[in-house]
Amino acid sequence: MDQEKFRILKTYFGFTQFRRGQEEVIDALLAGRDVLAVMPTGAGKSLCYQIPALILEGLTVVISPLISLMKDQVNALSDAGIPAAYLNSSLSPREYADTLAGAGRGDYRILYIAPERLRREDMYRLGERLRIPMVVIDEAHCISQWGHDFRPSYLVIAEFIRIFSKRPITAAFTATATGKVRDDIVRILNLEDPFLLTTGFNRENLYFGVGRPPDKVRSLLSYLENHRNKSGIIYCSTRKTVEEICRTLNARGFGAARYHAGLDDRERHKNQDDFIYDRTPIMVATNAFGMGIDKSNVSFVIHYNMPKNIESYYQEAGRAGRDGEAADCILFYSPQDVQVNKFLITNGDAERDEALVSHHLELLKHMTYYATTNDCLRSHILGYFGESAPHFCGNCSNCTTQFENNDITIPAQKILSCVYRIEQRGKRFGKLMVINILKGSKNEKLLSQGLKSLSTYGIMAETDVHRIRTILDYLVEKEYLAQEGEEYPVLLLGPRWEEILRQKKALSMMLPKERERKKPGVPADETPGEFREDLFAQLKELRNRLAQKARVPAYIIFSDASLRDMCRKLPKTPEQFLTVSGVGAVKMEKYGGLFTDLIKAYTGTSPP
C-alpha cells in the first residue's frame, strides 16, 4: 500500500511527498482505525481521506456542513480525474435522483453529503445496498456545544453510522478544537480506539497583527490601497457594518461584495461565486461566510470587529494563505467590541443555559486578552490551544514592534480626574468628548455646555490625541474606567478608580514604538528582484481563460503557488512540467502543453 498511496499522491494531486501528519493519518485509516485529526487550515486534511478513499473498496461518504465546500471539493476531484459527487439542497429533484442512482451503480468513489440529509430514507437504503468502508466527518468541532460553531444537525451522524451492518471506519477532521471539544468529538461519535493526531496549530506563513486605529475606516482604506489587486476577506460583527463598509469600499474604487444572513439566497450565492471566481477581489461579511470556502489565494483577512472567541478568530483568519504564500491576519480592536460581544452572548439563544453563557463569556475574555496583550500574538494563540511556542515569533505585530515601559500615572490621574469632574456635574460623555476636554478643544458643542470651566479643560493639550486614546482604552480594560451603553457608549469611573486618584497608586503600561517590518507577500525562498511578475501575470491570464471555459474557480486549475513554481522552474517539457508542485499526470495531460508553450514563448527558447 505504501507504493500505491505515493502513486495516487503524484498521479492525481501532483505532489511527491506528504505534509506533516498526512501519512500517519492515511496509514491509520488504511489499517482500519478510527481517526480524530486536528490539522490547521491549509495543512491538507482532505488528502488524508481522499487517498484512502481511492484505495479502499467501495464508496466513501464525507459529511460536510456547507454547499460551497462540497462544490469546491467535487470540482477539484473531478478536474483531477477522480469520480465524486455531492447530495445537498442545491440540487434539483432530478439532479438529486440522478446522483443517488449514480452512487447506487458505483459511479463514484467519494460522495459528499450534508448532515441534514442523513435522516432521509434514501440515505438509509443507500447504506444498506452499498459497501461503505469509511465515513468522514469534516468540520467535526460542529458536534460539540462547547465549540464555537455548534450545529444540532451533527448529532444525527452517530445514529447514521449505526445503521450499517458492518461499521465503517470513522474519521473526524477539524482545524480548531480545544481539549474539551476533542473529548466531545470522540464521545459523541463513539470513536473506537481512535488514532489521535494534532499536527500543531502554527502556520508560519501567516502574519498576525492587532491594531487600535482611532479611525478604522481610514486605516482599512490605507491597508487596501497598499494591497491593490489582492484577494481578501473583511469580517464585521453586524450586518449594518457589512453594508456600510461594502458601500465605502466600492465608492473608493475597491471591488467588494457583501455577505450576511439578511440577504436572499440568490444574492449570497452570486456574491460568493464572484469572490471565489476572482470576479470580485474583496468579500465583506459577517461570520456567516467562509466555512468550507476552499479559495487558495486569499492574501489577507481583516477583522474589522473582534470576534467572540479565539476558535472563531483563528478559523476565520486561517482562510488566508491556504496556498502557503505569505498572508496577513489583521484585527482592528476597540474596547467597544467587547461590550457588543457581551450583549450578543447574554441575549442570544444560549441565554436559557447559564453554564453555556458563562462558558462563552470566558471565551470572550481569552479573545480580549489576545487583542490587548503585549506578548507574542502567535504564542498567545498556540498557548490557548495547548501548544507551546517560542516567546518571539518575529512575524506578528507585537514581535515586530519595540515596546517601551512608560509611567502613565500622571496622564491616568488627569483622565480619571476629567471623568470625575464631568460626573460631578451630573453628566456623562463618550471618549471623543472627554479627549476634546483634555485637549482644550474649541468645539462648539463643548463650549455651549460650559465645559471650558472644568478644571481639567486643556490639561493634556500637549499630548498626542492617539496617545490619550491609547491610555484611556487601557484604563477601561483595567477597570479604572467603565463604559455604559451600546450604541452611544459613555465613560464613567470604574470600580478601581480610587487606586489612582485617592491611593496615588503608580501605574505603567507598555506603549509601542513602531518599526518597519518585512513586507508580507514575498515567499521566503525568493527576493522581489528574482520573481518574474510579468510571467506570473501571463500564467494567471491563461489559467483564468481555462477556468472560465470549464466554469470552475481559477484555483481549481492551478493554485497561485503552482504558478509561482512555474515561474521559478520555467518548465518547457512534459517531464519538467511534472516537477511543478501541484501538477499530476491528469493535469499534465489536460494543461501541460498550453502552459509550457506560454513559458517557451516567454523565454524565447525551444525545448532541448
C-alpha positions as a printed NumPy array, in Angstrom:
array([[  0.   ,   0.   ,   0.   ],
       [  2.965,   2.324,   0.534],
       [  3.681,   2.463,  -3.178],
       [  0.001,   2.876,  -4.021],
       [ -0.532,   5.878,  -1.759],
       [  2.523,   7.644,  -3.228],
       [  1.385,   6.801,  -6.777],
       [ -2.036,   8.341,  -6.083],
       [ -0.439,  11.36 ,  -4.406],
       [  1.577,  12.187,  -7.523],
       [ -0.81 ,  11.   , -10.258],
       [ -3.937,  12.754,  -9.019],
       [ -2.681,  15.536,  -6.762],
       [  0.721,  16.378,  -8.213],
       [  2.816,  16.06 ,  -5.053],
       [  5.785,  13.826,  -4.321],
       [  5.76 ,  13.93 ,  -0.533],
       [  3.252,  14.225,   2.262],
       [  2.894,  17.172,   4.575],
       [  3.259,  16.793,   8.309],
       [  0.736,  14.341,   9.737],
       [ -0.863,  13.299,   6.443],
       [  0.903,   9.971,   6.022],
       [  0.269,   8.925,   9.637],
       [ -3.486,   9.556,   9.261],
       [ -3.637,   7.755,   5.916],
       [ -1.798,   4.736,   7.338],
       [ -4.15 ,   4.591,  10.33 ],
       [ -7.237,   4.673,   8.108],
       [ -5.85 ,   2.015,   5.762],
       [ -5.185,  -0.141,   8.83 ],
       [ -8.879,   0.137,   9.731],
       [ -8.579,   2.519,  12.697],
       [-10.902,   5.396,  13.552],
       [ -9.204,   8.792,  13.456],
       [ -9.551,  12.224,  15.021],
       [ -7.189,  14.667,  13.317],
       [ -6.822,  18.314,  14.287],
       [ -4.887,  19.985,  11.492],
       [ -4.736,  23.719,  10.722],
       [ -6.356,  25.186,   7.625],
       [ -4.095,  24.642,   4.643],
       [ -2.449,  21.542,   6.133],
       [ -4.12 ,  19.244,   3.601],
       [ -6.814,  17.475,   5.636],
       [ -8.782,  16.442,   2.529],
       [ -5.894,  14.353,   1.142],
       [ -5.912,  12.367,   4.385],
       [ -9.254,  10.791,   3.479],
       [ -9.292,  11.179,  -0.318],
       [ -6.254,   8.941,  -0.82 ],
       [ -7.644,   6.102,   1.371],
       [-10.987,   6.512,  -0.436],
       [ -9.234,   5.618,  -3.714],
       [ -7.614,   2.546,  -2.15 ],
       [-10.457,   1.151,  -0.02 ],
       [-13.109,  -0.834,  -1.863],
       [-16.493,   0.874,  -2.107],
       [-17.926,   4.376,  -1.682],
       [-16.529,   6.765,   0.94 ],
       [-19.139,   9.116,   2.433],
       [-17.958,  12.575,   3.514],
       [-20.305,  14.558,   5.775],
       [-19.723,  18.243,   5.199],
       [-21.618,  21.277,   6.534],
       [-21.66 ,  23.674,   3.597],
       [-22.695,  23.519,  -0.032],
       [-19.769,  25.666,  -1.169],
       [-17.252,  23.26 ,   0.364],
       [-18.81 ,  20.287,  -1.392],
       [-18.872,  22.04 ,  -4.771],
       [-15.228,  23.074,  -4.444],
       [-14.094,  19.618,  -3.389],
       [-16.052,  17.822,  -6.129],
       [-14.833,  20.312,  -8.772],
       [-11.232,  19.768,  -7.7  ],
       [-11.574,  15.974,  -7.595],
       [-13.3  ,  15.846, -10.982],
       [-10.619,  18.058, -12.524],
       [ -8.014,  15.62 , -11.17 ],
       [ -9.839,  12.673, -12.741],
       [-11.453,  11.306,  -9.56 ],
       [-15.19 ,  10.411,  -9.761],
       [-17.02 ,  12.283,  -6.996],
       [-20.436,  13.847,  -6.373],
       [-22.485,  15.561,  -3.669],
       [-26.024,  15.45 ,  -2.286],
       [-27.42 ,  18.666,  -0.835],
       [-30.267,  21.164,  -1.192],
       [-28.675,  22.922,  -4.192],
       [-29.656,  20.005,  -6.455],
       [-32.979,  19.832,  -8.262],
       [-35.124,  16.731,  -7.59 ],
       [-33.971,  15.293, -10.922],
       [-30.28 ,  16.004, -10.22 ],
       [-30.625,  14.53 ,  -6.729],
       [-32.234,  11.344,  -8.102],
       [-29.591,  11.014, -10.837],
       [-26.754,  11.411,  -8.315],
       [-28.337,   8.869,  -5.984],
       [-28.719,   6.432,  -8.885],
       [-25.101,   7.009,  -9.894],
       [-23.966,   6.237,  -6.364],
       [-26.01 ,   3.029,  -6.469],
       [-24.305,   1.98 ,  -9.726],
       [-20.856,   2.593,  -8.253],
       [-20.097,   5.611, -10.456],
       [-18.333,   7.487,  -7.64 ],
       [-15.55 ,   6.82 ,  -5.174],
       [-16.394,   9.769,  -2.902],
       [-19.853,  11.144,  -2.064],
       [-20.284,  14.379,  -0.072],
       [-23.489,  14.645,   1.96 ],
       [-24.938,  17.479,   4.073],
       [-25.678,  16.313,   7.665],
       [-29.317,  17.415,   7.315],
       [-29.757,  14.741,   4.614],
       [-28.758,  11.829,   6.857],
       [-32.275,  11.29 ,   8.25 ],
       [-33.758,  10.728,   4.778],
       [-34.989,   7.236,   3.945],
       [-32.929,   7.166,   0.735],
       [-29.76 ,   7.554,   2.792],
       [-30.668,   4.514,   4.86 ],
       [-31.38 ,   2.499,   1.721],
       [-28.074,   3.622,   0.224],
       [-26.271,   2.464,   3.349],
       [-27.963,  -0.942,   3.169],
       [-27.212,  -1.506,  -0.555],
       [-23.635,  -0.263,  -0.9  ],
       [-20.294,  -1.144,   0.54 ],
       [-19.29 ,   1.961,   2.509],
       [-15.849,   1.372,   4.034],
       [-15.392,   4.82 ,   5.539],
       [-17.466,   7.739,   6.852],
       [-15.641,  11.061,   7.138],
       [-16.858,  13.968,   9.263],
       [-15.427,  17.312,   8.188],
       [-15.55 ,  20.364,  10.496],
       [-16.065,  17.879,  13.327],
       [-15.959,  20.605,  16.005],
       [-19.573,  21.411,  14.99 ],
       [-20.692,  18.382,  17.019],
       [-19.765,  19.955,  20.371],
       [-21.856,  22.593,  22.122],
       [-18.657,  23.74 ,  23.826],
       [-17.133,  24.641,  20.467],
       [-17.562,  27.919,  18.62 ],
       [-19.909,  26.649,  15.904],
       [-22.229,  24.002,  17.354],
       [-24.695,  22.562,  14.813],
       [-27.513,  20.32 ,  16.074],
       [-27.675,  18.528,  12.699],
       [-24.28 ,  16.975,  13.509],
       [-25.843,  14.975,  16.356],
       [-27.511,  12.741,  13.732],
       [-24.153,  11.458,  12.459],
       [-23.618,   8.839,  15.183],
       [-27.114,   7.454,  14.526],
       [-26.358,   7.289,  10.777],
       [-23.137,   5.336,  11.345],
       [-25.047,   2.781,  13.462],
       [-27.302,   1.752,  10.553],
       [-24.549,  -0.198,   8.81 ],
       [-24.365,  -3.944,   9.439],
       [-20.598,  -3.631,   9.221],
       [-19.447,  -0.489,  10.987],
       [-17.376,   1.738,   8.65 ],
       [-14.086,   3.318,   9.621],
       [-14.949,   6.719,  11.111],
       [-12.644,   9.685,  10.55 ],
       [-13.209,  13.138,  12.098],
       [-11.308,  16.22 ,  10.956],
       [-11.214,  19.795,  12.2  ],
       [ -8.854,  22.768,  12.127],
       [ -9.658,  24.16 ,  15.577],
       [-10.606,  22.275,  18.73 ],
       [ -9.685,  22.697,  22.38 ],
       [ -9.131,  19.624,  24.548],
       [-12.731,  19.797,  25.788],
       [-14.086,  19.835,  22.23 ],
       [-11.794,  16.972,  21.152],
       [-13.118,  14.846,  24.022],
       [-16.678,  15.657,  22.928],
       [-15.979,  14.558,  19.342],
       [-14.608,  11.182,  20.453],
       [-17.502,  10.593,  22.877],
       [-20.427,  11.689,  20.684],
       [-19.179,   9.888,  17.557],
       [-18.335,   6.767,  19.573],
       [-14.877,   6.578,  18.007],
       [-13.302,   3.209,  18.776],
       [ -9.661,   3.313,  19.903],
       [ -9.073,   6.297,  17.58 ],
       [ -5.744,   7.378,  16.226],
       [ -5.453,  10.905,  17.632],
       [ -3.369,  13.474,  15.811],
       [ -2.816,  17.155,  16.427],
       [ -0.198,  18.353,  13.972],
       [  0.089,  21.749,  15.58 ],
       [ -1.826,  24.947,  15.02 ],
       [  1.086,  27.063,  13.86 ],
       [  1.022,  28.402,  10.289],
       [  4.273,  30.195,   9.739],
       [  3.18 ,  31.914,   6.519],
       [  0.558,  33.968,   8.358],
       [  1.379,  37.369,   9.825],
       [ -0.774,  38.26 ,  12.83 ],
       [ -1.437,  41.87 ,  13.67 ],
       [ -3.625,  43.782,  16.116],
       [ -4.234,  47.479,  15.66 ],
       [ -6.242,  50.038,  17.618],
       [ -6.856,  52.608,  14.91 ],
       [ -8.641,  55.79 ,  16.014],
       [-10.372,  55.734,  12.626],
       [-10.995,  52.167,  11.459],
       [-12.305,  53.174,   8.036],
       [ -9.244,  55.277,   7.261],
       [ -6.914,  52.501,   8.409],
       [ -8.788,  49.946,   6.33 ],
       [ -8.621,  52.095,   3.188],
       [ -4.909,  52.687,   3.767],
       [ -4.249,  48.961,   4.077],
       [ -6.234,  48.12 ,   0.954],
       [ -4.52 ,  50.867,  -1.035],
       [ -1.22 ,  49.136,  -0.29 ],
       [ -2.666,  45.75 ,  -1.308],
       [ -4.32 ,  46.545,  -4.613],
       [ -5.228,  43.535,  -6.771],
       [ -5.031,  41.204,  -3.762],
       [ -7.905,  38.998,  -2.695],
       [ -9.124,  39.199,   0.879],
       [-11.951,  38.937,   3.401],
       [-13.117,  41.661,   5.796],
       [-15.172,  40.351,   8.723],
       [-17.629,  42.632,  10.544],
       [-19.744,  41.809,  13.601],
       [-23.072,  43.153,  12.292],
       [-24.989,  43.281,   9.032],
       [-25.158,  47.067,   9.301],
       [-21.375,  47.365,   9.415],
       [-21.048,  44.986,   6.459],
       [-23.343,  47.217,   4.404],
       [-21.505,  50.416,   5.395],
       [-18.017,  49.061,   4.715],
       [-19.024,  47.468,   1.412],
       [-20.55 ,  50.749,   0.176],
       [-17.465,  52.696,   1.245],
       [-15.046,  50.339,  -0.499],
       [-16.985,  50.341,  -3.766],
       [-17.269,  54.134,  -3.653],
       [-13.454,  54.301,  -3.313],
       [-12.858,  52.015,  -6.292],
       [-12.243,  48.721,  -4.488],
       [-14.219,  45.805,  -5.888],
       [-16.158,  44.447,  -2.915],
       [-19.146,  42.145,  -2.397],
       [-21.245,  41.663,   0.737],
       [-22.389,  38.536,   2.544],
       [-24.659,  38.17 ,   5.571],
       [-27.738,  36.208,   6.629],
       [-30.062,  39.116,   5.813],
       [-29.513,  38.776,   2.057],
       [-31.609,  36.479,  -0.079],
       [-30.069,  33.178,  -1.162],
       [-29.674,  34.299,  -4.761],
       [-27.532,  37.33 ,  -3.908],
       [-25.467,  35.43 ,  -1.345],
       [-24.649,  32.704,  -3.872],
       [-23.855,  35.246,  -6.594],
       [-21.568,  37.29 ,  -4.344],
       [-19.842,  34.161,  -3.069],
       [-19.252,  32.909,  -6.604],
       [-17.942,  36.342,  -7.701],
       [-15.398,  36.151,  -4.876],
       [-14.418,  32.522,  -5.477],
       [-14.081,  33.043,  -9.237],
       [-11.951,  36.191,  -8.705],
       [-14.506,  38.499, -10.311],
       [-14.674,  40.452,  -7.034],
       [-11.425,  40.561,  -5.035],
       [-12.825,  41.564,  -1.626],
       [-15.595,  39.978,   0.431],
       [-17.102,  41.994,   3.303],
       [-19.028,  39.6  ,   5.524],
       [-20.316,  38.525,   8.886],
       [-19.184,  35.187,  10.282],
       [-21.96 ,  33.571,   8.194],
       [-19.376,  33.48 ,   5.399],
       [-16.33 ,  31.317,   4.995],
       [-16.621,  27.815,   6.361],
       [-15.87 ,  25.494,   3.502],
       [-14.553,  28.202,   1.191],
       [-11.544,  26.482,  -0.335],
       [-10.156,  29.58 ,  -2.064],
       [ -6.39 ,  29.271,  -2.035],
       [ -5.258,  32.801,  -2.943],
       [ -6.728,  34.84 ,  -0.08 ],
       [ -3.917,  37.278,   0.776],
       [ -5.462,  38.907,   3.824],
       [ -8.225,  38.51 ,   6.367],
       [ -9.126,  41.639,   8.298],
       [-11.399,  41.528,  11.324],
       [-12.987,  44.961,  11.448],
       [-14.528,  43.936,  14.772],
       [-13.249,  41.483,  17.363],
       [-14.912,  38.022,  17.285],
       [-16.354,  36.371,  20.399],
       [-13.664,  33.717,  20.845],
       [-10.244,  32.617,  19.68 ],
       [-11.547,  29.478,  17.929],
       [-13.735,  31.587,  15.639],
       [-10.965,  34.107,  15.094],
       [ -8.333,  31.528,  14.213],
       [-10.612,  29.609,  11.869],
       [-11.694,  32.801,  10.081],
       [ -8.192,  34.281,   9.963],
       [ -6.891,  30.906,   8.754],
       [ -8.767,  31.343,   5.483],
       [ -5.806,  33.467,   4.42 ],
       [ -2.738,  31.898,   2.824],
       [ -4.139,  28.421,   2.144],
       [ -1.676,  28.124,  -0.756],
       [  1.256,  28.529,   1.628],
       [  2.104,  32.038,   0.426],
       [  2.649,  34.873,   2.908],
       [ -0.634,  36.411,   4.068],
       [ -1.892,  38.874,   6.676],
       [ -4.375,  38.301,   9.521],
       [ -5.228,  41.702,  10.964],
       [ -7.586,  42.547,  13.842],
       [ -8.885,  46.102,  14.347],
       [ -9.645,  46.222,  18.064],
       [-11.638,  48.661,  20.161],
       [-12.971,  48.129,  23.708],
       [-16.484,  48.672,  22.36 ],
       [-16.133,  45.32 ,  20.57 ],
       [-16.076,  43.639,  23.984],
       [-19.324,  45.283,  25.046],
       [-21.065,  44.346,  21.785],
       [-19.968,  40.717,  22.092],
       [-21.11 ,  40.542,  25.731],
       [-24.52 ,  41.783,  24.622],
       [-24.693,  39.197,  21.813],
       [-23.715,  36.374,  24.18 ],
       [-26.065,  37.252,  27.039],
       [-29.008,  37.973,  24.742],
       [-28.521,  35.142,  22.268],
       [-30.085,  31.711,  22.011],
       [-27.852,  30.446,  24.804],
       [-29.417,  32.747,  27.424],
       [-31.558,  29.884,  28.778],
       [-28.423,  27.92 ,  29.671],
       [-26.434,  29.787,  32.31 ],
       [-23.499,  27.386,  32.111],
       [-23.196,  27.965,  28.359],
       [-23.44 ,  31.743,  28.741],
       [-20.724,  31.647,  31.395],
       [-18.576,  29.466,  29.123],
       [-18.911,  31.867,  26.174],
       [-18.136,  34.882,  28.382],
       [-14.964,  33.102,  29.49 ],
       [-14.032,  32.51 ,  25.835],
       [-14.603,  36.222,  25.2  ],
       [-12.119,  37.041,  27.97 ],
       [ -9.437,  34.986,  26.215],
       [-10.176,  36.763,  22.926],
       [ -9.891,  40.136,  24.668],
       [ -6.568,  39.13 ,  26.219],
       [ -5.295,  38.319,  22.723],
       [ -6.395,  41.713,  21.404],
       [ -4.774,  43.624,  24.265],
       [ -1.651,  41.634,  25.112],
       [  1.859,  42.912,  24.504],
       [  3.176,  39.354,  24.244],
       [  3.769,  37.463,  21.004],
       [  0.388,  37.041,  19.307],
       [  1.269,  33.698,  17.733],
       [  2.46 ,  32.379,  21.089],
       [ -0.809,  33.521,  22.671],
       [ -2.932,  31.656,  20.086],
       [ -0.858,  28.479,  20.242],
       [ -0.893,  28.56 ,  24.023],
       [ -4.672,  28.785,  24.011],
       [ -4.837,  25.518,  22.058],
       [ -2.388,  23.893,  24.438],
       [  0.654,  24.128,  22.205],
       [  3.971,  25.528,  23.393],
       [  5.594,  28.215,  21.263],
       [  8.671,  30.469,  21.34 ],
       [  8.239,  33.752,  23.169],
       [  9.202,  35.612,  19.98 ],
       [  7.913,  34.567,  16.545],
       [  9.202,  37.539,  14.532],
       [  6.052,  37.591,  12.389],
       [  3.364,  39.349,  14.413],
       [  2.706,  42.989,  15.215],
       [  3.881,  42.624,  18.808],
       [  7.136,  40.887,  17.937],
       [  7.92 ,  43.432,  15.22 ],
       [  7.205,  46.378,  17.499],
       [  9.609,  47.739,  20.064],
       [  7.694,  48.33 ,  23.279],
       [  8.758,  50.726,  25.961],
       [  7.514,  50.636,  29.547],
       [  6.029,  54.054,  30.308],
       [  4.959,  55.548,  33.62 ],
       [  1.414,  56.744,  32.912],
       [  0.469,  57.662,  36.497],
       [  0.077,  61.393,  35.812],
       [ -1.768,  61.028,  32.469],
       [ -4.063,  58.441,  34.117],
       [ -4.765,  60.832,  37.   ],
       [ -5.629,  63.598,  34.532],
       [ -8.011,  61.382,  32.535],
       [ -9.733,  59.991,  35.631],
       [ -9.997,  63.48 ,  37.124],
       [-11.696,  64.692,  33.969],
       [-14.321,  61.928,  34.124],
       [-14.749,  62.574,  37.86 ],
       [-15.391,  66.32 ,  37.272],
       [-17.867,  65.533,  34.496],
       [-19.792,  63.158,  36.796],
       [-19.869,  65.859,  39.499],
       [-21.902,  67.955,  37.088],
       [-24.348,  65.106,  36.558],
       [-23.178,  64.487,  33.001],
       [-21.636,  61.619,  31.066],
       [-19.835,  61.75 ,  27.734],
       [-18.188,  59.394,  25.268],
       [-14.458,  59.082,  24.66 ],
       [-14.261,  61.757,  21.983],
       [-15.773,  64.465,  24.191],
       [-13.523,  63.517,  27.117],
       [-10.471,  63.701,  24.855],
       [-11.649,  67.078,  23.477],
       [-11.942,  68.439,  27.016],
       [ -8.468,  67.197,  27.936],
       [ -7.031,  68.705,  24.729],
       [ -8.776,  72.07 ,  25.288],
       [-10.84 ,  71.861,  22.111],
       [-12.8  ,  74.88 ,  20.898],
       [-15.598,  72.565,  19.722],
       [-18.897,  74.475,  19.7  ],
       [-20.832,  71.681,  21.422],
       [-18.23 ,  71.543,  24.161],
       [-18.218,  75.3  ,  24.724],
       [-22.019,  75.608,  24.632],
       [-22.282,  73.222,  27.593],
       [-19.886,  75.294,  29.689],
       [-17.272,  72.55 ,  29.799],
       [-14.433,  75.023,  29.338],
       [-14.808,  75.907,  33.005],
       [-13.818,  72.388,  34.086],
       [-10.505,  72.346,  35.945],
       [ -9.331,  69.554,  33.627],
       [-10.024,  71.529,  30.429],
       [ -6.832,  71.633,  28.348],
       [ -4.596,  69.861,  30.902],
       [ -3.341,  67.463,  28.196],
       [ -3.15 ,  69.986,  25.38 ],
       [  0.435,  68.984,  24.58 ],
       [ -0.263,  65.236,  24.489],
       [ -0.906,  63.455,  21.202],
       [ -4.577,  62.507,  20.725],
       [ -3.726,  58.927,  19.82 ],
       [ -1.633,  58.558,  22.989],
       [ -4.51 ,  59.859,  25.127],
       [ -6.893,  57.416,  23.496],
       [ -4.453,  54.503,  23.977],
       [ -4.08 ,  55.269,  27.698],
       [ -7.825,  55.832,  28.046],
       [ -8.552,  52.421,  26.469],
       [ -6.043,  50.844,  28.847],
       [ -7.857,  52.393,  31.821],
       [-11.123,  50.888,  30.568],
       [ -9.548,  47.459,  30.144],
       [ -8.055,  47.552,  33.646],
       [-11.394,  48.721,  35.153],
       [-10.19 ,  52.135,  36.299],
       [-12.826,  53.431,  33.877],
       [-16.007,  51.787,  32.65 ],
       [-18.277,  52.154,  29.624],
       [-22.058,  52.15 ,  29.597],
       [-24.448,  51.953,  26.669],
       [-24.376,  50.016,  23.402],
       [-24.981,  52.415,  20.515],
       [-23.547,  55.555,  22.146],
       [-21.299,  54.369,  24.992],
       [-20.335,  56.872,  27.69 ],
       [-17.44 ,  56.819,  30.147],
       [-17.781,  56.629,  33.899],
       [-15.492,  55.834,  36.781],
       [-14.724,  52.144,  37.112],
       [-14.501,  50.03 ,  40.281],
       [-10.739,  50.652,  40.652],
       [-10.645,  54.445,  40.124],
       [ -9.779,  55.225,  43.733],
       [ -6.487,  53.321,  43.471],
       [ -5.218,  56.036,  41.151],
       [ -6.924,  59.212,  42.358],
       [ -7.058,  58.642,  46.128],
       [ -4.475,  55.995,  46.917],
       [ -1.991,  57.559,  44.449],
       [ -1.007,  54.16 ,  43.032],
       [  1.713,  54.273,  40.385],
       [  0.671,  52.91 ,  37.007],
       [  2.703,  51.899,  33.978],
       [  1.954,  50.348,  30.612],
       [  3.788,  49.194,  27.547],
       [  3.422,  51.747,  24.78 ],
       [  4.543,  50.697,  21.309],
       [  7.163,  52.342,  19.194],
       [  6.61 ,  51.208,  15.606],
       [  9.47 ,  49.959,  13.49 ],
       [  9.49 ,  48.711,   9.932],
       [  8.694,  45.047,   9.423],
       [  9.373,  42.78 ,   6.463],
       [  6.771,  43.311,   3.79 ],
       [  4.449,  40.29 ,   3.617],
       [  3.667,  38.574,   0.381],
       [  7.194,  37.653,  -0.746],
       [  7.886,  33.92 ,  -0.352],
       [ 10.862,  33.063,   1.825],
       [ 12.807,  31.38 ,  -0.95 ],
       [ 12.833,  34.3  ,  -3.353],
       [ 13.54 ,  38.016,  -3.377],
       [ 11.393,  40.545,  -5.242],
       [ 14.041,  41.03 ,  -7.923],
       [ 14.143,  37.318,  -8.776],
       [ 10.413,  36.835,  -9.213],
       [  9.035,  37.128, -12.752],
       [  5.864,  39.144, -12.145],
       [  5.188,  39.604, -15.865],
       [  5.26 ,  35.831, -16.485],
       [  3.128,  35.259, -13.411],
       [  0.527,  37.656, -14.833],
       [  0.518,  35.828, -18.175],
       [  0.131,  32.436, -16.473],
       [ -2.778,  33.803, -14.417],
       [ -4.444,  35.096, -17.569],
       [ -4.152,  31.668, -19.228],
       [ -5.441,  29.968, -16.092],
       [ -8.422,  32.343, -15.936],
       [ -9.361,  31.626, -19.55 ],
       [ -9.301,  27.884, -18.889],
       [-11.311,  28.322, -15.691],
       [-13.965,  30.397, -17.443],
       [-14.256,  27.8  , -20.177],
       [-14.603,  24.994, -17.634],
       [-16.836,  27.128, -15.372],
       [-14.748,  26.449, -12.277],
       [-12.796,  28.749,  -9.943],
       [ -9.3  ,  29.567, -11.214],
       [ -7.546,  27.804,  -8.322],
       [ -9.181,  24.507,  -9.349],
       [ -6.98 ,  24.601, -12.48 ],
       [ -3.798,  25.551, -10.6  ],
       [ -3.16 ,  27.406,  -7.349],
       [ -1.09 ,  30.591,  -7.237],
       [  1.608,  28.524,  -5.547],
       [  1.791,  26.246,  -8.616],
       [  2.033,  29.252, -10.937],
       [  4.827,  30.695,  -8.813],
       [  6.662,  27.377,  -9.003],
       [  6.331,  27.519, -12.81 ],
       [  7.885,  30.997, -12.738],
       [ 10.808,  29.642, -10.749],
       [ 11.365,  26.392, -12.704],
       [ 10.373,  27.581, -16.218],
       [  9.357,  24.056, -17.359],
       [  9.381,  23.574, -21.146],
       [  8.878,  19.796, -21.492],
       [  6.265,  17.405, -20.083],
       [  8.893,  15.875, -17.818],
       [  9.875,  19.279, -16.436],
       [  6.239,  20.319, -16.034],
       [  5.572,  17.257, -13.874],
       [  8.132,  18.557, -11.362],
       [  5.947,  21.626, -10.648],
       [  4.189,  21.493,  -7.268],
       [  0.529,  20.55 ,  -7.733],
       [  0.964,  19.029, -11.222],
       [ -0.064,  15.401, -11.546],
       [ -0.431,  13.151, -14.578],
       [ -4.055,  14.138, -15.191],
       [ -3.356,  17.87 , -15.102],
       [ -0.234,  17.365, -17.175],
       [ -2.364,  15.724, -19.838],
       [ -5.017,  18.458, -19.69 ],
       [ -2.936,  21.607, -19.381],
       [  0.768,  20.834, -19.795],
       [  1.068,  21.786, -23.471],
       [ -0.697,  25.136, -23.03 ],
       [  1.424,  26.261, -20.088],
       [  4.763,  25.034, -21.426],
       [  4.045,  26.715, -24.782],
       [  3.453,  30.013, -22.979],
       [  6.671,  29.613, -20.983],
       [  8.667,  28.788, -24.128],
       [  7.259,  31.871, -25.833],
       [  8.134,  33.963, -22.781],
       [ 11.738,  32.729, -22.617],
       [ 12.19 ,  32.689, -26.39 ],
       [ 13.61 ,  29.186, -26.254],
       [ 12.805,  25.76 , -27.629],
       [ 12.87 ,  22.568, -25.602],
       [ 16.232,  20.745, -25.537]])
